[in-house]
Amino acid sequence: MLKLCRTLPGIAVWPFVSACMLAQATVRPHPERQQWFVDAGKMTYAMGVNEQGTLQSLYFGPRLGPHAVLPVAHSVPERASQGPSSETTPQEYPAWGAGNFTETALKVTSPNGDRTLILKYDSAAVKGDTLEIVLKDATQPLRVHLYYQAFPEGVIARWSRIENTGTGVFGVEDAASAALSLPDGTGYNHSWMTGMWAGEFQMHTEPLEVGKTVQESRTGHTSLNANPWFAVGKTAETTEEAGPVWFGELGWSGNWRLVTEATSLHQARIVAGFNTFDFHWNLAAGQSLETPKFYLGYTDGGNGEASRILSRFQLHEILPMRAAGGLPKPRPIIYNSWEATEMNFTGDTQLALAERAAKAGAERFVIDDGWFGKRDDDHAGLGDWYVTPKKFPQGLKPVIDKVHSYGMDFGIWVEPEMVNPDSDLYRQHPEWVMQFPNRQQTQMRNQLMLNLARPDVKEWMFNWLDKLVSENDIAFLKWDYNRVWSEAGWNAAPGSSPEHPNADAEKTIYVTQVRNLYEVIDRLRAKHPKLEIESCSSGGGRVDLGILQRTDEVWPSDNTDALDRQNIQYGFTHGYTPQAMVAWVTDVPSMDHRMVPVQYRFVVAMQGSLGIGANLTKFSDAEMDLSAKLTAFYKTIRTTVQQGELYRLQSPMGSDESQVEYVSPDKSQAVVLAYLHSQRLMLRYDPVKLRGLDPAAMYRVRALDPNKYVGDVTVAGSVLMGAGVQLKLQGDYDSTAVALERVQ
Ligand code: DGJ
């Protein structure tokens, strides 16, 4: 992979062609035309200043050549007195003012009561891979800094910083990370994901009709109900493997909003960032408000390539623990005891599971909820983060030592942002929870939200986590978060107090809480560089690129039913890398009362970071042997699954047959995971046509189940892709896996 182009600050690179032009991520200013080109991988994003001094979107599509320029930006003329130019000109960062009624990126109230803004170009600077364009209002002392960072994987990050350069206080009511204009007016298909507890990452694709689609979270965190990802393709052209796709996702774990808008005048736009719901930020003199990063990409390789770009990007640029210039290491096979024991356990019952987990091939043993305080069920204990002597009379050390002796490292569950009213912490610090005066707090799962925006709560949280990790040999934390917000009051917010409440000042809790969460995790990881973390929120309630910069993996869903999981994982991989997708094999009957064979459960969980959550003490010898065989096979394909190129060959949505394929970046190994939900009419399993192989190479077939593969031992890549692989899957819930190793 070529390195980023590092442009020297203050040096205009245009029109000289340099080695930078060939690099995969560059920023190319064209000062004469007042245009900027952000080249990332195979795409270019461009904007320019029009004759009115407004920054206007110019281009978002396939990469333009190093000499390419665009016609000088020009505003769209007024169409009618009720269709002003300000509304139809594709402004790069539209503020509310001058008759602009499309979805705005910025709305503020100025200290003198002026509620409009008219942003004009001020200046631009390029620092390495990042372009900064500054806009300023015609009369108010307010500047908007727009940032564009180019990544070689074919992604740009866009975000903004709103700066008060005056002496009064601005009230910011809406501050988006970015607004973008799609190139054509009509003919789009819009995809997004919604969800619920035990049903996350459900894909929707609909024609983009005139109007707005709002995806958002108001829950305080990323949310189970929607995920901050989108993709837009062309209805007549885009498929899984071909056609244009514009896509993106936010890096923010608090309230967010992503609006996709098509207008009657054939314009299509997307605006994303902080949610405007209950939002307010008092921007004092000299202060800035920085918005979350909005990561954007374009491909003409269909939805599959859009996912592969995001996966490469997350592996190379987002996930923590990347070795210098390289990738994070593949995830270990986790055993998690939650589904086996819930909170009803002792150290001995955990060790009985640990012994079996090691035999089944697990590499990490995780004790879930219930190890601390008076935590025998979910009514008590959250907040009291000491090891309960009732379950661990000698503390955690003997248990951890034993887990190590089985050849696994050790992890433990925490839920730092929550407290049970029945806890010593709450009894000592009732003022530490989110609250409004004289109003009863709403409990969910018998717990309340700690107000992490408070500096004292932040310090307490860092300190106990640091102590826990320092005093015990803990390799991994599963960081959980099991309720949504309510009564989001903060009467100790800067600018507010019980005596002089200031509702606007208290609304900063939405942003400050998330920033402080990030700060605690960052400090913890800096102090304990080997510590790994999983983000969980009753399943996939906190999956976004903000948390993934700080956590190594996520728990996509509490639903571990193999069939449901196939659909959830299908959606998940559109936005997120398989490396981060933890999937456990659990017991049957499942949540859906479904009986699914052990192998099917394993082959579904092998689609990402394989884990086990079944009660292995109840597995028969045959099931234990099969588990060991399957984990051993997984270890031979793990790097390709987690860090390779994913091809969703056949979607499980509404189909009896489905397959996923992974190809290592150098095409030396490929893996096919194949499923038959139910056979009908005695039909034969269709040949599986592979993708992404080297057509000229020969591949040796290594079948997990030799009796389910029909064909030669060594097969040309062209044949595997053209004629396909014949698998013998039959009956209900049959599954298998085939690895292909390049031999020449
Ligand atoms: C919700 C998580 O999603 C589960 O895996 C488990 O950790 C429980 N919380 C524990 O309370």
Coordinates of C-alpha atoms in Angstrom, one line a residue, residues 50-576:
N50 CA -18.8 30.3 -6.7
E51 CA -19.1 33.9 -8.0
Q52 CA -21.0 34.9 -4.8
G53 CA -18.2 33.6 -2.5
T54 CA -20.2 30.6 -1.4
L55 CA -18.5 27.2 -1.1
Q56 CA -20.3 24.8 -3.4
S57 CA -20.2 21.0 -3.8
L58 CA -18.7 20.2 -7.2
Y59 CA -18.0 16.5 -7.5
F60 CA -18.2 13.2 -5.7
G61 CA -17.4 10.2 -7.8
P62 CA -14.7 8.1 -9.6
R63 CA -11.2 9.4 -9.2
L64 CA -10.3 12.3 -11.5
G65 CA -6.9 12.4 -13.0
P66 CA -4.1 14.4 -11.5
H67 CA -4.6 17.3 -14.0
A68 CA -8.4 17.3 -13.8
V69 CA -10.2 20.6 -13.1
L70 CA -13.9 21.3 -13.2
P71 CA -15.8 24.3 -14.6
V72 CA -15.7 27.2 -12.3
A73 CA -18.4 26.9 -9.6
H74 CA -21.5 29.0 -10.3
S75 CA -24.6 29.4 -8.2
V76 CA -28.0 28.1 -9.4
P77 CA -30.1 31.1 -10.6
E78 CA -33.3 32.0 -8.8
R79 CA -36.0 29.8 -10.3
A80 CA -38.9 31.8 -8.8
S81 CA -39.4 34.2 -6.0
Q82 CA -40.3 31.2 -3.9
G83 CA -37.3 29.1 -5.2
P84 CA -34.3 31.2 -4.2
S85 CA -30.8 30.6 -5.4
S86 CA -29.7 30.0 -1.8
E87 CA -31.9 27.0 -1.6
T88 CA -31.0 25.3 -4.9
T89 CA -27.2 26.1 -5.0
P90 CA -25.6 22.9 -3.6
Q91 CA -23.9 24.6 -0.7
E92 CA -21.1 22.6 0.9
Y93 CA -22.1 23.5 4.4
P94 CA -25.5 25.2 4.3
A95 CA -26.4 27.4 7.3
W96 CA -29.9 28.6 8.0
G97 CA -30.3 32.1 6.5
A98 CA -31.0 34.0 3.3
G99 CA -34.0 31.8 2.5
N100 CA -32.4 28.4 2.6
F101 CA -35.0 25.8 3.6
T102 CA -33.2 22.6 2.7
E103 CA -31.8 20.5 5.5
T104 CA -29.2 22.8 7.1
A105 CA -25.8 21.9 8.5
L106 CA -25.7 24.9 10.9
K107 CA -28.2 27.0 12.9
V108 CA -27.1 29.4 15.5
T109 CA -28.5 32.4 17.5
S110 CA -26.0 35.2 17.7
P111 CA -25.4 37.3 20.8
N112 CA -27.4 40.2 19.3
G113 CA -30.4 37.9 18.6
D114 CA -29.7 37.5 14.9
R115 CA -30.8 34.0 14.0
T116 CA -29.4 33.8 10.5
L117 CA -26.0 33.1 9.0
I118 CA -24.6 33.6 5.5
L119 CA -21.3 31.8 5.2
K120 CA -18.7 32.9 2.7
Y121 CA -15.3 31.5 1.8
D122 CA -12.5 32.9 3.8
S123 CA -9.3 30.8 3.4
A124 CA -8.0 27.3 2.9
A125 CA -4.9 25.4 4.0
V126 CA -3.6 21.9 3.3
K127 CA -1.7 20.0 6.1
G128 CA -0.6 16.6 4.9
D129 CA -3.6 14.6 4.1
T130 CA -6.1 17.1 5.5
L131 CA -7.7 20.1 3.8
E132 CA -9.1 22.9 6.0
I133 CA -11.5 25.4 4.5
V134 CA -12.6 28.3 6.6
L135 CA -16.0 30.1 6.0
K136 CA -17.1 33.1 7.9
D137 CA -20.4 34.9 8.3
A138 CA -20.8 38.3 6.6
T139 CA -21.5 40.2 9.9
Q140 CA -21.3 37.9 12.9
P141 CA -17.9 37.0 14.5
L142 CA -18.4 33.3 13.7
R143 CA -16.1 31.1 11.6
V144 CA -16.7 27.6 10.4
H145 CA -13.8 25.3 9.7
L146 CA -14.5 22.4 7.4
Y147 CA -12.1 19.5 7.4
Y148 CA -11.5 16.9 4.7
Q149 CA -9.1 14.1 5.5
A150 CA -8.1 11.7 2.7
F151 CA -7.4 8.0 3.3
P152 CA -5.7 5.7 0.8
E153 CA -8.4 3.0 1.3
G154 CA -10.9 5.2 -0.6
V155 CA -12.5 7.0 2.3
I156 CA -12.5 10.7 3.3
A157 CA -13.4 12.0 6.8
R158 CA -15.4 15.2 6.9
W159 CA -16.1 17.2 10.0
S160 CA -16.5 20.8 11.1
R161 CA -15.4 23.2 13.9
I162 CA -17.6 26.1 14.8
E163 CA -15.5 29.0 16.3
N164 CA -16.7 32.0 18.1
T165 CA -14.3 34.8 17.3
G166 CA -16.3 37.5 19.1
T167 CA -17.0 38.4 22.7
G168 CA -20.6 37.3 23.2
V169 CA -22.1 33.8 23.5
F170 CA -23.6 32.1 20.4
G171 CA -26.3 29.5 20.9
V172 CA -25.7 26.6 18.5
E173 CA -28.9 24.7 17.8
D174 CA -27.7 22.5 14.9
A175 CA -24.2 21.6 14.0
A176 CA -23.7 18.9 11.4
S177 CA -20.4 17.2 10.6
A178 CA -21.0 17.7 6.9
A179 CA -23.5 18.1 4.1
L180 CA -23.0 16.5 0.8
S181 CA -24.7 16.7 -2.6
L182 CA -25.2 13.6 -4.8
P183 CA -24.3 14.2 -8.4
D184 CA -27.6 13.4 -10.1
G185 CA -31.1 14.5 -9.2
T186 CA -33.0 11.3 -9.4
G187 CA -32.9 7.6 -9.9
Y188 CA -31.3 6.7 -6.5
N189 CA -31.8 3.7 -4.2
H190 CA -31.2 4.4 -0.5
S191 CA -30.1 1.7 1.9
W192 CA -30.1 2.0 5.7
M193 CA -30.2 -0.2 8.8
T194 CA -32.7 -0.2 11.6
G195 CA -33.0 -2.6 14.5
M196 CA -34.3 -3.4 18.0
W197 CA -33.0 -5.4 20.9
A198 CA -32.2 -8.9 19.6
G199 CA -32.8 -7.7 16.0
E200 CA -30.1 -5.3 15.0
F201 CA -28.7 -4.4 11.6
Q202 CA -31.8 -5.0 9.5
M203 CA -31.2 -3.8 6.0
H204 CA -33.7 -1.6 4.1
T205 CA -33.3 -0.5 0.5
E206 CA -35.9 1.8 -1.1
P207 CA -36.1 4.2 -4.0
L208 CA -35.1 7.7 -2.9
E209 CA -38.3 9.6 -3.4
V210 CA -38.9 13.3 -2.9
G211 CA -38.9 14.0 0.8
K212 CA -36.6 13.2 3.7
T213 CA -35.5 10.0 5.4
V214 CA -34.3 10.6 8.9
Q215 CA -32.1 8.0 10.6
E216 CA -31.3 9.0 14.1
S217 CA -30.6 8.2 17.7
R218 CA -32.2 10.0 20.6
T219 CA -31.3 7.4 23.1
G220 CA -28.1 9.0 24.2
H221 CA -25.9 6.4 22.6
T222 CA -25.5 5.0 19.1
S223 CA -28.8 3.0 19.5
L224 CA -30.2 -0.4 18.8
N225 CA -32.9 1.1 16.7
A226 CA -30.8 2.5 13.9
N227 CA -27.1 2.6 13.0
P228 CA -25.3 5.7 11.6
W229 CA -24.5 4.1 8.2
F230 CA -26.0 4.7 4.8
A231 CA -25.5 3.7 1.1
V232 CA -27.0 5.2 -2.0
G233 CA -26.9 3.5 -5.3
K234 CA -28.5 4.0 -8.7
T235 CA -31.7 2.0 -9.0
A236 CA -31.0 0.9 -12.6
E237 CA -27.3 0.1 -12.2
T238 CA -26.3 -0.9 -8.7
T239 CA -26.1 -4.5 -7.6
E240 CA -24.0 -6.4 -5.0
E241 CA -21.0 -6.5 -7.3
A242 CA -21.4 -3.6 -9.7
G243 CA -22.6 0.0 -10.1
P244 CA -22.1 3.3 -8.3
V245 CA -22.5 3.5 -4.5
W246 CA -22.0 6.5 -2.3
F247 CA -21.7 5.4 1.3
G248 CA -20.7 6.6 4.7
E249 CA -20.9 6.3 8.5
L250 CA -20.5 8.5 11.5
G251 CA -17.9 8.2 14.2
W252 CA -20.1 9.2 17.2
S253 CA -21.5 7.2 20.1
G254 CA -24.1 9.7 21.2
N255 CA -27.2 11.2 19.7
W256 CA -26.8 11.4 15.9
R257 CA -28.9 12.3 12.9
L258 CA -28.5 11.4 9.3
V259 CA -30.9 13.0 6.8
T260 CA -31.2 11.9 3.2
E261 CA -33.2 14.4 1.2
A262 CA -34.5 14.4 -2.3
T263 CA -36.1 17.7 -3.5
S264 CA -38.8 18.4 -6.1
L265 CA -36.1 20.2 -8.0
H266 CA -34.1 17.0 -8.6
Q267 CA -31.5 17.5 -6.0
A268 CA -30.3 14.8 -3.5
R269 CA -28.4 15.6 -0.3
I270 CA -27.2 14.0 2.8
V271 CA -26.6 15.9 6.1
A272 CA -25.2 14.1 9.2
G273 CA -23.8 14.9 12.6
F274 CA -25.1 15.6 16.1
N275 CA -28.8 15.1 16.5
T276 CA -30.7 18.4 16.7
F277 CA -33.1 16.8 19.1
D278 CA -32.9 18.5 22.5
F279 CA -29.5 19.9 21.3
H280 CA -27.9 23.1 22.4
W281 CA -24.4 24.3 22.8
N282 CA -23.5 27.6 24.4
L283 CA -20.4 28.7 22.4
A284 CA -18.6 31.2 24.5
A285 CA -16.1 33.8 23.3
G286 CA -13.0 32.2 21.9
Q287 CA -14.4 28.7 22.0
S288 CA -15.0 26.1 19.4
L289 CA -17.4 23.2 19.0
E290 CA -16.0 20.3 17.0
T291 CA -18.4 17.9 15.4
P292 CA -18.0 14.1 14.9
K293 CA -16.3 12.6 11.9
F294 CA -18.4 11.6 9.0
Y295 CA -16.6 9.0 6.9
L296 CA -17.6 8.9 3.2
G297 CA -16.7 6.8 0.2
Y298 CA -17.6 6.2 -3.4
T299 CA -17.2 3.1 -5.5
D300 CA -18.4 1.8 -8.9
G301 CA -18.0 -1.7 -7.6
G302 CA -21.5 -2.2 -6.1
N303 CA -22.5 -2.7 -2.5
G304 CA -20.0 -5.5 -2.0
E305 CA -17.0 -3.3 -2.8
A306 CA -18.4 -0.5 -0.6
S307 CA -18.3 -2.9 2.3
R308 CA -14.8 -4.1 1.4
I309 CA -13.6 -0.5 1.3
L310 CA -15.1 0.1 4.8
S311 CA -13.6 -3.1 6.1
R312 CA -10.1 -2.2 4.8
F313 CA -10.5 1.3 6.1
Q314 CA -11.5 0.1 9.5
L315 CA -8.7 -2.4 9.7
H316 CA -6.0 0.1 8.5
E317 CA -7.2 3.4 10.0
I318 CA -9.8 2.9 12.8
L319 CA -9.4 -0.2 15.0
P320 CA -6.9 0.2 17.8
M321 CA -3.7 -1.8 18.3
R322 CA -2.6 -1.4 14.7
A323 CA 1.0 -2.3 14.4
A324 CA 2.9 0.6 12.8
G325 CA 1.5 0.9 9.3
G326 CA -0.1 -2.5 9.6
L327 CA -3.2 -4.3 10.9
P328 CA -4.5 -5.2 14.3
K329 CA -3.9 -8.8 15.1
P330 CA -6.8 -11.2 14.4
R331 CA -9.2 -11.8 17.3
P332 CA -8.8 -14.7 19.6
I333 CA -11.5 -17.3 20.1
I334 CA -13.5 -16.2 23.1
Y335 CA -15.4 -18.3 25.5
N336 CA -18.0 -16.1 27.4
S337 CA -19.9 -17.7 30.3
W338 CA -23.0 -15.4 30.3
E339 CA -25.5 -17.7 28.5
A340 CA -24.2 -20.7 30.4
T341 CA -24.5 -19.3 34.0
E342 CA -25.9 -15.8 33.9
M343 CA -25.2 -14.4 37.4
N344 CA -25.7 -17.7 39.2
F345 CA -22.1 -19.0 39.5
T346 CA -19.1 -19.5 41.8
G347 CA -15.4 -19.4 40.9
D348 CA -15.6 -23.2 40.7
T349 CA -18.4 -23.3 38.2
Q350 CA -16.5 -20.8 36.0
L351 CA -13.4 -23.0 36.1
A352 CA -15.4 -26.0 35.1
L353 CA -16.5 -24.1 32.1
A354 CA -13.0 -22.8 31.5
E355 CA -11.5 -26.3 31.4
R356 CA -14.1 -27.4 28.7
A357 CA -13.6 -24.1 26.8
A358 CA -9.9 -24.7 26.5
K359 CA -10.6 -28.3 25.2
A360 CA -13.0 -26.8 22.7
G361 CA -10.3 -24.6 21.4
A362 CA -11.0 -21.2 23.1
E363 CA -8.1 -18.8 23.6
R364 CA -9.7 -16.3 26.0
F365 CA -12.1 -17.0 28.9
V366 CA -14.5 -14.2 29.9
I367 CA -16.5 -14.0 33.1
D368 CA -19.6 -11.9 32.4
D369 CA -22.0 -10.0 34.7
G370 CA -22.2 -11.0 38.3
W371 CA -18.7 -11.1 39.7
F372 CA -18.9 -7.9 41.8
G373 CA -20.7 -6.2 44.7
K374 CA -24.0 -7.7 45.7
R375 CA -24.8 -8.8 42.2
D376 CA -26.9 -11.9 42.3
D377 CA -29.4 -10.5 39.8
D378 CA -30.0 -7.3 38.0
H379 CA -31.6 -5.5 41.0
A380 CA -28.3 -4.6 42.8
G381 CA -24.6 -4.1 42.7
L382 CA -23.9 -2.0 39.6
G383 CA -21.5 0.7 40.7
D384 CA -19.8 -1.4 43.4
W385 CA -16.9 -2.6 41.5
Y386 CA -15.1 -4.9 44.0
V387 CA -14.8 -8.7 43.6
T388 CA -17.5 -10.3 45.6
P389 CA -16.0 -12.7 48.3
K390 CA -19.2 -14.7 48.1
K391 CA -18.3 -16.0 44.7
F392 CA -14.5 -15.5 44.8
P393 CA -13.3 -16.0 48.4
Q394 CA -9.7 -15.7 47.4
G395 CA -10.3 -12.9 44.9
L396 CA -9.9 -13.3 41.1
K397 CA -6.2 -14.3 41.2
P398 CA -6.6 -18.1 41.7
V399 CA -9.3 -18.2 39.0
I400 CA -7.1 -16.2 36.5
D401 CA -4.1 -18.3 37.3
K402 CA -6.1 -21.5 36.5
V403 CA -7.5 -20.0 33.3
H404 CA -3.9 -19.2 32.3
S405 CA -2.9 -22.8 33.1
Y406 CA -5.5 -23.9 30.6
G407 CA -3.7 -21.9 27.9
M408 CA -6.2 -19.0 27.8
D409 CA -6.0 -15.4 28.8
F410 CA -8.7 -13.8 30.9
G411 CA -11.4 -11.2 30.4
I412 CA -14.1 -9.7 32.5
W413 CA -17.4 -7.8 32.1
V414 CA -18.0 -4.2 33.2
E415 CA -20.8 -1.7 32.8
P416 CA -19.1 1.5 34.0
E417 CA -21.8 4.1 33.0
M418 CA -24.6 2.5 35.1
V419 CA -25.6 2.2 38.7
N420 CA -28.3 0.3 40.6
P421 CA -30.2 2.4 43.2
D422 CA -29.5 -0.6 45.4
S423 CA -25.7 0.0 45.6
D424 CA -23.3 1.6 47.9
L425 CA -22.3 4.0 45.2
Y426 CA -25.8 5.4 44.8
R427 CA -26.3 5.6 48.5
Q428 CA -23.1 7.7 48.7
H429 CA -23.6 9.7 45.6
P430 CA -27.2 10.1 44.6
E431 CA -26.2 13.4 42.9
W432 CA -24.1 11.4 40.4
V433 CA -27.0 10.2 38.3
M434 CA -28.7 12.1 35.4
Q435 CA -31.7 13.8 36.9
F436 CA -34.1 16.7 36.9
P437 CA -35.1 18.4 40.1
N438 CA -38.0 16.8 42.0
R439 CA -38.6 14.2 39.4
Q440 CA -38.4 10.5 39.9
Q441 CA -35.8 8.9 37.6
T442 CA -37.0 6.3 35.2
Q443 CA -35.4 2.9 35.9
M444 CA -34.6 0.4 33.1
R445 CA -33.4 -3.0 34.1
N446 CA -33.4 -1.5 37.6
Q447 CA -30.6 0.8 36.8
L448 CA -29.9 4.5 36.4
M449 CA -27.5 6.4 34.1
L450 CA -24.4 7.9 35.8
N451 CA -23.7 11.4 34.7
L452 CA -20.3 10.9 33.1
A453 CA -20.3 14.5 32.0
R454 CA -19.4 15.3 35.6
P455 CA -15.6 15.5 36.1
D456 CA -15.8 13.7 39.5
V457 CA -17.7 10.7 37.9
K458 CA -15.1 10.6 35.1
E459 CA -12.3 10.4 37.6
W460 CA -14.0 7.8 39.7
M461 CA -14.6 5.7 36.6
F462 CA -11.1 5.9 35.4
N463 CA -9.7 5.1 38.8
W464 CA -11.7 1.9 39.5
L465 CA -11.1 0.6 36.0
D466 CA -7.4 1.3 36.3
K467 CA -7.3 -0.4 39.7
L468 CA -9.2 -3.5 38.5
V469 CA -6.8 -3.9 35.5
S470 CA -3.7 -3.1 37.5
E471 CA -4.4 -5.5 40.3
N472 CA -5.5 -8.4 38.1
D473 CA -4.0 -10.0 35.0
I474 CA -6.9 -8.9 32.8
A475 CA -6.4 -9.0 29.1
F476 CA -9.9 -7.9 28.0
L477 CA -12.9 -6.0 29.2
K478 CA -16.4 -6.5 27.8
W479 CA -17.7 -2.9 28.2
D480 CA -21.5 -3.1 28.4
Y481 CA -24.3 -0.5 28.4
N482 CA -27.7 -1.8 29.1
R483 CA -30.2 1.1 29.0
V484 CA -31.2 4.2 27.1
W485 CA -31.2 7.7 28.6
S486 CA -34.0 9.4 30.5
E487 CA -34.2 12.6 32.6
A488 CA -31.0 13.9 31.0
G489 CA -30.5 16.7 33.4
W490 CA -27.1 18.0 34.7
N491 CA -27.7 20.6 37.3
A492 CA -24.0 21.0 37.9
A493 CA -23.2 21.7 34.3
P494 CA -21.0 24.7 33.7
G495 CA -23.4 27.6 33.5
S496 CA -26.1 25.9 35.5
S497 CA -26.7 25.2 39.2
P498 CA -29.6 24.0 41.4
E499 CA -30.1 27.7 42.5
H500 CA -29.9 29.1 38.9
P501 CA -30.8 26.3 36.5
N502 CA -30.0 26.9 32.8
A503 CA -31.6 24.3 30.6
D504 CA -29.5 25.2 27.6
A505 CA -26.2 24.7 29.5
E506 CA -27.5 21.3 30.8
K507 CA -28.1 20.1 27.3
T508 CA -24.3 20.0 26.7
I509 CA -24.6 16.6 28.6
Y510 CA -25.3 14.9 25.3
V511 CA -21.9 15.7 23.9
T512 CA -19.8 15.9 27.1
Q513 CA -20.9 12.5 28.3
V514 CA -19.6 10.8 25.1
R515 CA -16.4 12.8 25.0
N516 CA -15.7 11.8 28.6
L517 CA -16.4 8.1 27.8
Y518 CA -13.9 8.4 25.0
E519 CA -11.4 10.1 27.3
V520 CA -11.7 7.4 30.0
I521 CA -11.2 4.6 27.5
D522 CA -8.3 6.4 25.8
R523 CA -6.6 7.0 29.2
L524 CA -7.1 3.4 30.2
R525 CA -5.7 2.0 27.0
A526 CA -2.7 4.4 27.2
K527 CA -1.9 3.2 30.7
H528 CA -2.6 -0.5 29.8
P529 CA -1.5 -0.8 26.2
K530 CA -2.1 -4.5 26.0
L531 CA -5.7 -4.3 27.3
E532 CA -8.4 -5.2 24.7
I533 CA -12.0 -4.1 24.9
E534 CA -15.3 -5.2 23.4
S535 CA -18.2 -2.7 23.0
C536 CA -21.5 -4.2 23.9
S537 CA -24.8 -2.4 24.5
S538 CA -27.5 -5.1 25.2
G539 CA -26.1 -6.4 21.9
G540 CA -25.3 -3.9 19.0
G541 CA -26.5 -0.7 20.6
R542 CA -23.0 0.9 20.5
V543 CA -21.5 0.1 17.1
D544 CA -20.0 3.1 15.3
L545 CA -16.6 4.3 14.2
G546 CA -16.2 6.5 17.3
I547 CA -16.3 3.6 19.7
L548 CA -14.4 1.3 17.2
Q549 CA -11.4 3.6 17.4
R550 CA -11.2 2.6 21.0
T551 CA -12.5 -0.9 21.2
D552 CA -11.2 -4.0 19.4
E553 CA -14.5 -5.7 18.7
V554 CA -18.3 -5.3 19.2
W555 CA -21.1 -7.6 20.2
P556 CA -23.6 -7.2 17.4
S557 CA -26.6 -8.8 19.1
D558 CA -27.9 -10.7 22.1
N559 CA -29.7 -12.8 19.6
T560 CA -27.5 -15.9 19.0
D561 CA -30.1 -17.9 17.1
A562 CA -28.1 -19.1 14.1
L563 CA -30.8 -18.2 11.5
D564 CA -31.4 -14.7 12.9
R565 CA -27.7 -14.2 13.2
Q566 CA -27.2 -14.8 9.5
N567 CA -29.5 -11.9 8.7
I568 CA -28.0 -9.7 11.5
Q569 CA -24.5 -10.5 10.3
Y570 CA -25.5 -9.8 6.7
G571 CA -26.6 -6.3 7.6
F572 CA -23.6 -5.7 9.9
T573 CA -21.0 -6.5 7.3
H574 CA -22.4 -3.7 5.0
G575 CA -21.0 -1.2 7.5
Y576 CA -18.4 -2.9 9.6

